[in-house]
GROMACS .gro file of C-alpha atoms in nm:
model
  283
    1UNK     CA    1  10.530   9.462   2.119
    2UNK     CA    2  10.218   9.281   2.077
    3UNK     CA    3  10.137   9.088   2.430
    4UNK     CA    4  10.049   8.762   2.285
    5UNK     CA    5  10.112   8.443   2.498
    6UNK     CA    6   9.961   8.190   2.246
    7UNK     CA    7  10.303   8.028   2.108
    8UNK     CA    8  10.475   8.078   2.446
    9UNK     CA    9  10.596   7.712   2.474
   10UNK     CA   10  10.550   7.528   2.781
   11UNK     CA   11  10.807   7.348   2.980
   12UNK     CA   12  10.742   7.030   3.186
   13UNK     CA   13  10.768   7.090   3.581
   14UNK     CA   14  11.089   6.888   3.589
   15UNK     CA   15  11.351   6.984   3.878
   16UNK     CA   16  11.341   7.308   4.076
   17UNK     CA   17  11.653   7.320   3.994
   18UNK     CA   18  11.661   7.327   3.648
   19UNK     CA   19  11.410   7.616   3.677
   20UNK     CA   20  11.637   7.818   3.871
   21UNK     CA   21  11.913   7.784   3.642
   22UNK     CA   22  11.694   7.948   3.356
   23UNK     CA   23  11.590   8.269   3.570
   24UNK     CA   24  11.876   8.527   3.524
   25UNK     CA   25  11.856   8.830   3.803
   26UNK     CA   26  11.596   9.037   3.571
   27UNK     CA   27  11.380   8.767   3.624
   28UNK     CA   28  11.424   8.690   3.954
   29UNK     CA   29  11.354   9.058   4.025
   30UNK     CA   30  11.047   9.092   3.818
   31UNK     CA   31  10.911   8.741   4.012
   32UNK     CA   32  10.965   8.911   4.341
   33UNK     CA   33  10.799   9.190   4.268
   34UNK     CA   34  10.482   9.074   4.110
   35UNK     CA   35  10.415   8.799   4.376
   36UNK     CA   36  10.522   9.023   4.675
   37UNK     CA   37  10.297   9.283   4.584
   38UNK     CA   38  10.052   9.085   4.498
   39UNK     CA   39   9.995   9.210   4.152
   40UNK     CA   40   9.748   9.060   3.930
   41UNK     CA   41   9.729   9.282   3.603
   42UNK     CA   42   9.989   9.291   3.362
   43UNK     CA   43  10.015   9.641   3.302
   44UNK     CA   44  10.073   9.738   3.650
   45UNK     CA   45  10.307   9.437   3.668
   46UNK     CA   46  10.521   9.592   3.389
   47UNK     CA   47  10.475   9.905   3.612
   48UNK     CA   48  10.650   9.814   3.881
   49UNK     CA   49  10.882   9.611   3.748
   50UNK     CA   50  11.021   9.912   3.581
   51UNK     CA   51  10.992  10.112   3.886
   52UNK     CA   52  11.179   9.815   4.070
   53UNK     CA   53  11.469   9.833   3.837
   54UNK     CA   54  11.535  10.193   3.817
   55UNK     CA   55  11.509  10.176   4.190
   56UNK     CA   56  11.798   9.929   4.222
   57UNK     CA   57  12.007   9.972   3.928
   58UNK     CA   58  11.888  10.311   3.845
   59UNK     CA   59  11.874  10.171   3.476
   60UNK     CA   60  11.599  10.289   3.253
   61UNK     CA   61  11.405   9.988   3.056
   62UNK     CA   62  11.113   9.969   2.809
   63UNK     CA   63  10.764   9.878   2.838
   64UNK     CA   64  10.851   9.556   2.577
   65UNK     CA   65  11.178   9.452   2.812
   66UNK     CA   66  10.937   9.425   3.125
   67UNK     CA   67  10.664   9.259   2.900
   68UNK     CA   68  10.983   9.011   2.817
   69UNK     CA   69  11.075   8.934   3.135
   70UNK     CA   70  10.708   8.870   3.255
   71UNK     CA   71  10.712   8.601   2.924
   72UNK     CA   72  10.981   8.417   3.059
   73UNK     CA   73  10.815   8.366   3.427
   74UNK     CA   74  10.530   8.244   3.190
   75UNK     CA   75  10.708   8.044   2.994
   76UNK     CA   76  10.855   7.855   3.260
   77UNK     CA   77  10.467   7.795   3.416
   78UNK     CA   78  10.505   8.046   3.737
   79UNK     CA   79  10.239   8.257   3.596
   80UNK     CA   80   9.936   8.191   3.411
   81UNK     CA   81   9.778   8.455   3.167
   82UNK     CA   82   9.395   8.473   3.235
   83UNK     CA   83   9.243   8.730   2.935
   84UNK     CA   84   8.942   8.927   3.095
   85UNK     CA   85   8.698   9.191   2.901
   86UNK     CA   86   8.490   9.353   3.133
   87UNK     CA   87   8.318   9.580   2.883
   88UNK     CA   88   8.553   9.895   2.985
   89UNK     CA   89   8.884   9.757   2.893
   90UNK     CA   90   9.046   9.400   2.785
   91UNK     CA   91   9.372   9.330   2.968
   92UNK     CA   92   9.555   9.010   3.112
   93UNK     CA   93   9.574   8.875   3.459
   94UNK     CA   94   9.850   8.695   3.567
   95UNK     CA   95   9.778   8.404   3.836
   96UNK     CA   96  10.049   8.258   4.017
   97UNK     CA   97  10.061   7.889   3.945
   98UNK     CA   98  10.167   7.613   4.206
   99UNK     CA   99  10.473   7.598   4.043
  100UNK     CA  100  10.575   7.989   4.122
  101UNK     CA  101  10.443   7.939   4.462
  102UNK     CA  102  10.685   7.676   4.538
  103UNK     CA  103  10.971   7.855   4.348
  104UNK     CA  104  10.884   8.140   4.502
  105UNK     CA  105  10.877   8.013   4.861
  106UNK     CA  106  11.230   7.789   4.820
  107UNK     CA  107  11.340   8.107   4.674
  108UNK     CA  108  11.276   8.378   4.902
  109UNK     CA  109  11.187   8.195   5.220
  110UNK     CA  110  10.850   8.329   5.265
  111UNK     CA  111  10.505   8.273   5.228
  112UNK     CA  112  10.315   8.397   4.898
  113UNK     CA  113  10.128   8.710   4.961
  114UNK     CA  114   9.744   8.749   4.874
  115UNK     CA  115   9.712   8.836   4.505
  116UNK     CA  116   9.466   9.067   4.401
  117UNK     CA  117   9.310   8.766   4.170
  118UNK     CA  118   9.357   8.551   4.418
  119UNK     CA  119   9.111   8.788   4.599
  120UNK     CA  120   8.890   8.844   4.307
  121UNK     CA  121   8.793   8.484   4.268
  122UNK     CA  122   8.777   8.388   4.646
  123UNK     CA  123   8.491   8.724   4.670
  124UNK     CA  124   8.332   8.691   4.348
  125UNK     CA  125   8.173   8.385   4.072
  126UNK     CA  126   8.493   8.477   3.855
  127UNK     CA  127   8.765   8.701   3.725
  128UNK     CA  128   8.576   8.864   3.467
  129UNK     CA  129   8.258   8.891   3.703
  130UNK     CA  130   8.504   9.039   3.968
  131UNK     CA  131   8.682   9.306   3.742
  132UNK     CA  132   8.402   9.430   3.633
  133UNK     CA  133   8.274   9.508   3.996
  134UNK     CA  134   8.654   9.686   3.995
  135UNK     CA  135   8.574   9.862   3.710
  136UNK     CA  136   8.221   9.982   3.813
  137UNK     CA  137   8.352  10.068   4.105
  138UNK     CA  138   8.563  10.250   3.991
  139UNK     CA  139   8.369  10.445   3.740
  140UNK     CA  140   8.084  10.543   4.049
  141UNK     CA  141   8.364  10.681   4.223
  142UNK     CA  142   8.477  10.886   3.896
  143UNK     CA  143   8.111  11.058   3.920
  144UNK     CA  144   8.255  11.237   4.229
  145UNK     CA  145   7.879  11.203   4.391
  146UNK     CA  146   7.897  10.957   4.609
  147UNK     CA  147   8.059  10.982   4.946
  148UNK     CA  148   8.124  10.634   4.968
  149UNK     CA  149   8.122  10.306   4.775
  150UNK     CA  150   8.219   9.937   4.868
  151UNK     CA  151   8.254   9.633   4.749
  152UNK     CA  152   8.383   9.345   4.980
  153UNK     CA  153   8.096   9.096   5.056
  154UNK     CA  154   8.146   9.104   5.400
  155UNK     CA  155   8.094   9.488   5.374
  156UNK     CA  156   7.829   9.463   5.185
  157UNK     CA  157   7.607   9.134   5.332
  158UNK     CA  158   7.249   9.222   5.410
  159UNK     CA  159   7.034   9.009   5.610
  160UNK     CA  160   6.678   9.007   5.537
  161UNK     CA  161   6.352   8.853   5.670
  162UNK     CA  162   6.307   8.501   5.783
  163UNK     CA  163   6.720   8.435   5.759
  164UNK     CA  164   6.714   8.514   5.386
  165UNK     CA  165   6.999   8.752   5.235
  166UNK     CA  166   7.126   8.959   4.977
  167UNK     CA  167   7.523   9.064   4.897
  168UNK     CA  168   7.476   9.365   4.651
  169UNK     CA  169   7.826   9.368   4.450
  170UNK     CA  170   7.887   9.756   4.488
  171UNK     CA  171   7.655   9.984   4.774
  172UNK     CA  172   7.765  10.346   4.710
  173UNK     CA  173   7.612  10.634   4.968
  174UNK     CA  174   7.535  10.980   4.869
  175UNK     CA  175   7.387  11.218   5.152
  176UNK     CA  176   7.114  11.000   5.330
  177UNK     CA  177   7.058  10.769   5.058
  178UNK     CA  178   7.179  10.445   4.973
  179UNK     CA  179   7.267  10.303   4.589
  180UNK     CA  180   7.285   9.934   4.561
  181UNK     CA  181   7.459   9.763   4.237
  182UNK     CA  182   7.413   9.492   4.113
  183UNK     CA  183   7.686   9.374   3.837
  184UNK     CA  184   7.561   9.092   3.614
  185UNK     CA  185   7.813   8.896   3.354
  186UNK     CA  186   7.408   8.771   3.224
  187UNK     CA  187   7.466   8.385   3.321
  188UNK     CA  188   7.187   8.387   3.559
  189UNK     CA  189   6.845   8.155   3.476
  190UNK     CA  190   6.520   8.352   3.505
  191UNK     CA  191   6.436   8.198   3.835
  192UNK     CA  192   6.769   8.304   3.969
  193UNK     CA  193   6.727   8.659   3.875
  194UNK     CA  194   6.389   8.708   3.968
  195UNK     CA  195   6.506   8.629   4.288
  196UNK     CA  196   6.766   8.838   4.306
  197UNK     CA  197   6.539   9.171   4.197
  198UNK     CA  198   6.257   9.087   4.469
  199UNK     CA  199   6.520   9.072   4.725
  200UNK     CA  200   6.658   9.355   4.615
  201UNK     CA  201   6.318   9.550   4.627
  202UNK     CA  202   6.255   9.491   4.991
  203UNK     CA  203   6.579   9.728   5.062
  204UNK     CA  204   6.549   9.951   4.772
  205UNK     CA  205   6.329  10.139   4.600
  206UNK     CA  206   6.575  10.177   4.309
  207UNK     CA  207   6.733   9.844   4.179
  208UNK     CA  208   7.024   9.884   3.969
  209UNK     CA  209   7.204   9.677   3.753
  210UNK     CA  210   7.496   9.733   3.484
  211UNK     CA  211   7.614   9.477   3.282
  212UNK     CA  212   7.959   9.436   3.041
  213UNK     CA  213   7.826   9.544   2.703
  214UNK     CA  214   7.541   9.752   2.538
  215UNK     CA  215   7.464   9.459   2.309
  216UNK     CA  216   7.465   9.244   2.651
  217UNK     CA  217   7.252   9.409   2.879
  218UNK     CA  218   6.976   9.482   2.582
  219UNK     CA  219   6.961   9.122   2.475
  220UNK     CA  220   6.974   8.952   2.757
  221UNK     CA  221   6.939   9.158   3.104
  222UNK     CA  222   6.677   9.399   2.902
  223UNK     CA  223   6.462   9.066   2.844
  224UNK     CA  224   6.505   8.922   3.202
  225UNK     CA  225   6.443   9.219   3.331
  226UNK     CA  226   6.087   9.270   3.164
  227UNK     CA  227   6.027   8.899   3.260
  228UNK     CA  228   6.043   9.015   3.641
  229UNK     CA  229   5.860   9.280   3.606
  230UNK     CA  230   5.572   9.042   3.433
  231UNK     CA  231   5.585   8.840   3.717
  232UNK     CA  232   5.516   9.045   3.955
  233UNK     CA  233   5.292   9.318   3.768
  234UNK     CA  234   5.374   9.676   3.648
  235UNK     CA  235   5.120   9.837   3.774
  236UNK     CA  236   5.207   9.678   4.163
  237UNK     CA  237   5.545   9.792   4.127
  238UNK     CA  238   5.453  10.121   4.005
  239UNK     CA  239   5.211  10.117   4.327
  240UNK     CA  240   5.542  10.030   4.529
  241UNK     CA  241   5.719  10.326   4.383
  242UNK     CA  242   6.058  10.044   4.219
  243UNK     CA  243   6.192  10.161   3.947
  244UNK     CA  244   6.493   9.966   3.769
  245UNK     CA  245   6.831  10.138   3.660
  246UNK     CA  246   7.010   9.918   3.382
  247UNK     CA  247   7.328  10.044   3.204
  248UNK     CA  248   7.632   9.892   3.034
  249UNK     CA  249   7.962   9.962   3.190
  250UNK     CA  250   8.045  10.242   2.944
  251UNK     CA  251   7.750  10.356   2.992
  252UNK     CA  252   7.843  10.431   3.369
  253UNK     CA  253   8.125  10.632   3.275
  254UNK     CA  254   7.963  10.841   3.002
  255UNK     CA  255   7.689  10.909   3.348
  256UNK     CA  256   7.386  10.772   3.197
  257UNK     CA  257   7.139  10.521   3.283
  258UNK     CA  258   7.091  10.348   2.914
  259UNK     CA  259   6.725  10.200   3.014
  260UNK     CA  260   6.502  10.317   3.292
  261UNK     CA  261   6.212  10.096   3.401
  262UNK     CA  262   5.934  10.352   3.558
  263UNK     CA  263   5.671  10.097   3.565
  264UNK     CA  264   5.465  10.417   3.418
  265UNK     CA  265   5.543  10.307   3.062
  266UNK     CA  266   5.526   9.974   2.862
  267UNK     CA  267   5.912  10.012   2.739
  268UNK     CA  268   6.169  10.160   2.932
  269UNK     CA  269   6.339  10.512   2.874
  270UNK     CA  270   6.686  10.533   2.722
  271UNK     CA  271   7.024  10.768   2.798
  272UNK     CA  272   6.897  10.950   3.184
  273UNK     CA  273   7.163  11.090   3.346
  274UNK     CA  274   7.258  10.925   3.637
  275UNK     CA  275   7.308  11.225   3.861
  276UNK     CA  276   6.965  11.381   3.851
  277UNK     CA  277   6.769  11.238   4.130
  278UNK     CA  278   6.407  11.451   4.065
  279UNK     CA  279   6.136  11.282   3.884
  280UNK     CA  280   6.164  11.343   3.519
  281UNK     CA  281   5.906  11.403   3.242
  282UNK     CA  282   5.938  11.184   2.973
  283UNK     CA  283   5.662  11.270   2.756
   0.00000   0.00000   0.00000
């Protein structure tokens, strides 16, 4: 069944009460569930709905009933469907409105739990921006090199010189070395990310960024990129030894760097694998 939540009409808030009298115990179940695990994505929503059913009634049901049963709660304004692409996949996020909170708290007498997107925007700029840190995340951990990887601010919060700082959206450790990740939805003005890359090169030698798209990164963190590298001279920060890591999210899980900036050359190399760490001869 085709998840589409365009014509899904919307009631007013009216009465609590009135609310109530249109959940029938499916619903009720797949409401509990969602908001007391604190699930955010639909799919795993329809997950555990079904594993919440079979639990209790030891009934089997489809993919499309659970999908119709997360409609209603959506219908009736307890959830809100936010669509996010992060350049991997394209799914929905369901966000508990203040409606379902107060539903859910006359309901089941109990606070609402912590949703994962309630997370993702209090951490990150916004839902997309914060999947796709997820999603990175997870695809650095599918290269099975690293020993560790992180992504909480607090985690990750550098302080620099003269009370300045920098919050790198993933750090990832491998041996005695230290990867930092930068994950850019490309809404940044010049200034901004110029910024961001010199503060970045006074804890790295190796500045890394991966953006949502092929087409995104080359036309617009390719060019800002270059820009920052004008600014402060190719041949200084080929002196400094920086070189800059750029690759598309797909590009991440295929374990390739799709543009390397070696300050050696005027344009920067395409498709290096990520996991070779020796110097490489381009010629």
């Amino acid at each position: 069944m085709s998840e589409n939540y365009n014509e899904t009409p919307q009631m007013s808030e009216g009465n609590f009460e009135d609310i109530k009298k249109l959940m029938k115990p499916m619903h009720w179940l797949a409401f509990e569930v969602i908001v007391s695990k604190g699930i955010s994505e639909e799919k795993e929503a329809k997950r555990a709905i079904i594993d919440k059913i079979i639990l209790e009634t030891k009934d089997i049901v489809s993919e499309d009933a659970a999908w119709r049963y997360i409609k209603h709660l959506v219908t009736l304004r307890l959830f809100e469907v936010k669509r996010v692409d992060t350049g991997y996949r394209q799914f929905n996020v369901l966000v508990i409105t203040e409606i379902g909170r107060i539903l859910y708290m006359l309901q089941f007498r109990k606070k609402v739990p912590i949703s994962e997107a309630d997370m993702i925007i209090k951490e990150h700029a916004s839902l997309q921006h914060g999947y796709m840190i997820k999603d990175a995340s997870i695809l650095i951990k599918q290269l099975e090199f690293y020993n560790s990887v992180t992504t909480g601010r607090r985690d990750n919060f550098i302080k620099l010189e003269n009370g300045r700082s920098v919050i790198p959206d993933i750090i990832a450790t491998f041996s005695d070395e230290t990867d930092y990740f930068e994950v850019e939805c490309g809404n940044h003005k010049q200034i901004d990310f110029n910024d961001k890359c010199s503060k970045l090169a006074t804890i790295t030698d190796r500045i890394i960024f991966i953006g949502r798209s092929f087409e995104a990164i080359t036309n617009i963190l390719k060019p800002q990129i270059d820009k920052w590298i004008m600014s402060i001279g190719r041949e200084q920060l080929h002196q400094l030894d920086k070189t800059v890591y750029l690759a598309s999210i797909v590009d991440i899980k295929k374990n390739r760097w799709s543009y390397v900036f070696d300050m050696e050359h005027s344009e920067p190399i395409r498709n290096i694998p990520i996991l070779v760490r020796e110097e490489f001869d381009y010629e």
